[in-house]
């Protein structure tokens, strides 16, 4: 690494042995000029960052701005091999099977299958079911019961249940959101800042549905 002068140069030298056409670039963070690098192709990217105080390379793989796999290795050739495989189109399961230092997760695999919205609902409902807040659980279940909301990607921002037209970044911020106020009361906030209160989760969901823009849900879900 010292001889190469930077992680980018060292990675490029390793990559050139197998894939000379692959260009290793600097990241957008100026302070990481010597300790970080990335590769990009189409809608995929992968980055490597050197750990502080030890020989360790942190690898992250992305597709359409979604985090798909992550891991660390002491072997620069392993890091370069994983980057090359990802950029060349490997699926996440095949990637982590071939490069054992990487891991992936449920949502990443769902994104790859085109099933991110159902996966986000499963995770949201699972988390709500394990929690202690009955009002939050009721709100999530009442929203999931409505086909128009079930077609949207759910999220949680502090105490708010949010909705987006898409699961991939950039998420939408123009749809109504709701939060429990306690004792079965809920608040619904529209994108224009209007606030309404409702009794019960079903009442809150009814307010959300009334405030959905006409183009919020794809026609096939109507």
Short mmCIF file of C-alpha atoms in Angstrom, two decimals:
data_model
loop_
_atom_site.label_atom_id
_atom_site.label_comp_id
_atom_site.label_asym_id
_atom_site.label_seq_id
_atom_site.Cartn_x
_atom_site.Cartn_y
_atom_site.Cartn_z
CA UNK A 1 0.00 0.00 0.00
CA UNK A 2 2.82 2.40 0.86
CA UNK A 3 4.53 1.66 -2.44
CA UNK A 4 1.33 2.27 -4.43
CA UNK A 5 0.76 5.60 -2.70
CA UNK A 6 -2.98 5.16 -2.17
CA UNK A 7 -5.68 2.52 -1.88
CA UNK A 8 -6.99 3.47 -5.31
CA UNK A 9 -3.63 2.82 -6.96
CA UNK A 10 -3.12 -0.43 -5.07
CA UNK A 11 -6.60 -1.68 -6.00
CA UNK A 12 -6.15 -0.72 -9.65
CA UNK A 13 -2.94 -2.71 -9.81
CA UNK A 14 -4.68 -5.80 -8.41
CA UNK A 15 -7.75 -5.40 -10.63
CA UNK A 16 -5.63 -4.95 -13.77
CA UNK A 17 -4.36 -8.51 -13.41
CA UNK A 18 -7.83 -9.88 -14.11
CA UNK A 19 -9.94 -7.06 -15.60
CA UNK A 20 -7.86 -4.26 -17.15
CA UNK A 21 -11.00 -2.46 -18.39
CA UNK A 22 -12.28 -1.88 -14.85
CA UNK A 23 -11.42 1.62 -13.62
CA UNK A 24 -10.95 2.25 -9.92
CA UNK A 25 -11.82 5.82 -8.99
CA UNK A 26 -11.51 8.15 -6.04
CA UNK A 27 -14.58 8.69 -3.88
CA UNK A 28 -16.34 12.03 -3.53
CA UNK A 29 -14.88 12.51 -0.03
CA UNK A 30 -11.65 14.55 -0.40
CA UNK A 31 -10.41 13.52 3.03
CA UNK A 32 -10.36 9.88 1.96
CA UNK A 33 -8.14 10.46 -1.07
CA UNK A 34 -5.52 7.95 0.05
CA UNK A 35 -7.64 5.48 2.01
CA UNK A 36 -10.81 4.95 -0.08
CA UNK A 37 -11.75 4.02 -3.64
CA UNK A 38 -14.76 2.93 -5.67
CA UNK A 39 -15.80 1.34 -8.94
CA UNK A 40 -18.99 2.08 -10.91
CA UNK A 41 -20.82 0.55 -13.85
CA UNK A 42 -24.38 1.29 -14.93
CA UNK A 43 -26.57 1.23 -11.79
CA UNK A 44 -24.01 -0.60 -9.64
CA UNK A 45 -21.17 0.64 -7.48
CA UNK A 46 -18.81 -0.75 -4.89
CA UNK A 47 -16.52 1.02 -2.47
CA UNK A 48 -13.52 0.08 -0.34
CA UNK A 49 -12.32 1.94 2.73
CA UNK A 50 -9.21 1.21 4.77
CA UNK A 51 -9.74 0.72 8.50
CA UNK A 52 -7.88 2.92 10.96
CA UNK A 53 -5.03 1.36 12.91
CA UNK A 54 -5.14 -2.11 11.36
CA UNK A 55 -4.89 -3.84 8.01
CA UNK A 56 -8.56 -4.20 7.11
CA UNK A 57 -10.52 -3.29 4.00
CA UNK A 58 -14.22 -2.44 4.38
CA UNK A 59 -16.26 -3.29 1.29
CA UNK A 60 -19.78 -2.06 0.46
CA UNK A 61 -21.80 -2.98 -2.63
CA UNK A 62 -24.69 -0.87 -3.94
CA UNK A 63 -27.33 -1.10 -6.68
CA UNK A 64 -29.56 1.86 -7.59
CA UNK A 65 -28.44 3.53 -4.34
CA UNK A 66 -29.58 0.53 -2.28
CA UNK A 67 -27.04 -1.07 0.07
CA UNK A 68 -26.81 -4.71 -1.07
CA UNK A 69 -23.80 -6.29 0.67
CA UNK A 70 -21.07 -5.40 3.13
CA UNK A 71 -18.05 -6.92 4.84
CA UNK A 72 -14.37 -6.62 5.69
CA UNK A 73 -11.22 -8.52 4.81
CA UNK A 74 -7.48 -8.22 5.41
CA UNK A 75 -6.77 -9.43 1.87
CA UNK A 76 -6.71 -6.70 -0.78
CA UNK A 77 -7.02 -9.30 -3.54
CA UNK A 78 -10.24 -10.55 -1.93
CA UNK A 79 -11.62 -7.04 -1.80
CA UNK A 80 -10.73 -6.47 -5.44
CA UNK A 81 -12.26 -9.80 -6.46
CA UNK A 82 -15.52 -9.00 -4.72
CA UNK A 83 -15.68 -5.56 -6.36
CA UNK A 84 -15.04 -7.07 -9.77
CA UNK A 85 -17.68 -9.78 -9.31
CA UNK A 86 -20.30 -7.26 -8.17
CA UNK A 87 -19.67 -4.81 -11.00
CA UNK A 88 -19.82 -7.67 -13.50
CA UNK A 89 -23.36 -8.48 -12.38
CA UNK A 90 -23.19 -11.14 -9.66
CA UNK A 91 -26.37 -11.66 -7.63
CA UNK A 92 -26.12 -11.00 -3.92
CA UNK A 93 -26.48 -14.65 -2.89
CA UNK A 94 -23.83 -15.76 -5.36
CA UNK A 95 -21.60 -12.88 -4.29
CA UNK A 96 -21.65 -13.73 -0.58
CA UNK A 97 -21.30 -17.44 -1.34
CA UNK A 98 -18.14 -16.79 -3.38
CA UNK A 99 -16.70 -14.10 -1.11
CA UNK A 100 -17.32 -15.32 2.41
CA UNK A 101 -16.30 -12.10 4.15
CA UNK A 102 -19.38 -10.37 2.71
CA UNK A 103 -22.91 -10.56 4.09
CA UNK A 104 -26.28 -9.57 2.68
CA UNK A 105 -29.78 -9.27 4.19
CA UNK A 106 -33.47 -9.82 3.55
CA UNK A 107 -34.23 -6.40 2.11
CA UNK A 108 -31.27 -6.48 -0.28
CA UNK A 109 -32.38 -9.80 -1.71
CA UNK A 110 -35.94 -8.48 -2.01
CA UNK A 111 -34.72 -5.45 -3.95
CA UNK A 112 -32.90 -7.75 -6.33
CA UNK A 113 -36.09 -9.78 -6.91
CA UNK A 114 -38.16 -6.64 -7.40
CA UNK A 115 -40.11 -7.38 -4.21
CA UNK A 116 -38.87 -4.61 -1.95
CA UNK A 117 -42.31 -3.19 -1.08
CA UNK A 118 -43.75 -6.52 0.19
CA UNK A 119 -40.50 -7.14 2.07
CA UNK A 120 -40.65 -3.74 3.75
CA UNK A 121 -44.22 -4.43 4.85
CA UNK A 122 -43.19 -7.83 6.27
CA UNK A 123 -40.37 -6.23 8.23
CA UNK A 124 -42.56 -3.35 9.40
CA UNK A 125 -45.33 -5.68 10.63
CA UNK A 126 -42.83 -8.03 12.29
CA UNK A 127 -41.20 -5.15 14.15
CA UNK A 128 -44.56 -3.70 15.21
CA UNK A 129 -45.75 -7.10 16.46
CA UNK A 130 -42.67 -7.40 18.69
CA UNK A 131 -43.01 -3.89 20.10
CA UNK A 132 -44.85 -2.68 23.16
CA UNK A 133 -46.81 0.12 21.47
CA UNK A 134 -50.30 -1.23 20.72
CA UNK A 135 -51.35 1.96 18.93
CA UNK A 136 -48.37 1.71 16.57
CA UNK A 137 -49.13 -1.93 15.87
CA UNK A 138 -52.78 -1.11 15.18
CA UNK A 139 -51.78 1.70 12.82
CA UNK A 140 -49.41 -0.54 10.84
CA UNK A 141 -52.00 -3.31 10.55
CA UNK A 142 -54.80 -0.92 9.59
CA UNK A 143 -52.62 0.58 6.86
CA UNK A 144 -51.55 -2.83 5.58
CA UNK A 145 -55.21 -3.88 5.29
CA UNK A 146 -55.79 -1.19 2.64
CA UNK A 147 -54.71 -2.22 -0.91
CA UNK A 148 -53.82 1.35 -1.92
CA UNK A 149 -51.43 1.71 1.03
CA UNK A 150 -50.15 -1.85 0.77
CA UNK A 151 -48.95 -0.97 -2.75
CA UNK A 152 -46.76 1.81 -1.31
CA UNK A 153 -43.44 1.40 0.45
CA UNK A 154 -43.80 1.89 4.22
CA UNK A 155 -41.22 3.54 6.42
CA UNK A 156 -40.72 4.84 9.93
CA UNK A 157 -39.36 8.28 10.68
CA UNK A 158 -39.14 8.75 14.44
CA UNK A 159 -42.77 8.19 15.50
CA UNK A 160 -44.28 8.61 12.02
CA UNK A 161 -45.53 5.91 9.67
CA UNK A 162 -44.57 7.14 6.21
CA UNK A 163 -45.33 6.05 2.65
CA UNK A 164 -43.42 6.31 -0.60
CA UNK A 165 -44.23 5.49 -4.21
CA UNK A 166 -40.97 3.56 -4.42
CA UNK A 167 -38.74 1.60 -2.09
CA UNK A 168 -35.53 2.76 -3.75
CA UNK A 169 -34.01 6.19 -3.13
CA UNK A 170 -35.05 8.88 -3.54
CA UNK A 171 -38.13 8.14 -1.45
CA UNK A 172 -41.21 10.34 -1.75
CA UNK A 173 -42.08 13.03 0.78
CA UNK A 174 -45.37 14.20 -0.71
CA UNK A 175 -47.68 11.59 0.81
CA UNK A 176 -49.56 11.78 4.13
CA UNK A 177 -47.98 10.34 7.26
CA UNK A 178 -49.42 9.36 10.64
CA UNK A 179 -48.28 8.84 14.21
CA UNK A 180 -49.88 7.65 17.45
CA UNK A 181 -50.60 10.29 20.07
CA UNK A 182 -51.52 7.78 22.77
CA UNK A 183 -54.76 6.34 24.12
CA UNK A 184 -56.07 5.48 20.67
CA UNK A 185 -55.61 8.95 19.18
CA UNK A 186 -53.62 9.58 16.00
CA UNK A 187 -52.27 12.55 14.09
CA UNK A 188 -52.13 12.66 10.28
CA UNK A 189 -49.91 15.23 8.56
CA UNK A 190 -50.21 16.09 4.86
CA UNK A 191 -47.31 17.19 2.68
CA UNK A 192 -48.62 20.77 2.74
CA UNK A 193 -48.41 20.81 6.54
CA UNK A 194 -52.09 20.33 7.32
CA UNK A 195 -52.67 18.30 10.49
CA UNK A 196 -55.72 16.28 11.43
CA UNK A 197 -56.40 14.13 14.46
CA UNK A 198 -58.42 10.91 14.38
CA UNK A 199 -59.82 8.39 16.82
CA UNK A 200 -58.54 4.87 16.26
CA UNK A 201 -56.11 3.46 13.72
CA UNK A 202 -58.88 2.88 11.18
CA UNK A 203 -59.88 6.54 11.45
CA UNK A 204 -56.28 7.65 10.88
CA UNK A 205 -55.95 5.41 7.84
CA UNK A 206 -59.19 6.81 6.41
CA UNK A 207 -57.70 10.32 6.67
CA UNK A 208 -54.53 9.12 4.94
CA UNK A 209 -56.53 7.59 2.09
CA UNK A 210 -58.50 10.79 1.57
CA UNK A 211 -55.25 12.72 1.34
CA UNK A 212 -53.47 10.45 -1.15
CA UNK A 213 -52.78 12.14 -4.50
CA UNK A 214 -54.52 10.52 -7.46
CA UNK A 215 -51.18 9.39 -8.89
CA UNK A 216 -49.84 7.93 -5.64
CA UNK A 217 -50.60 4.31 -6.48
CA UNK A 218 -49.81 2.67 -9.84
CA UNK A 219 -52.99 1.82 -11.82
CA UNK A 220 -52.37 -1.93 -11.58
CA UNK A 221 -52.83 -1.71 -7.80
CA UNK A 222 -56.12 0.16 -7.89
#
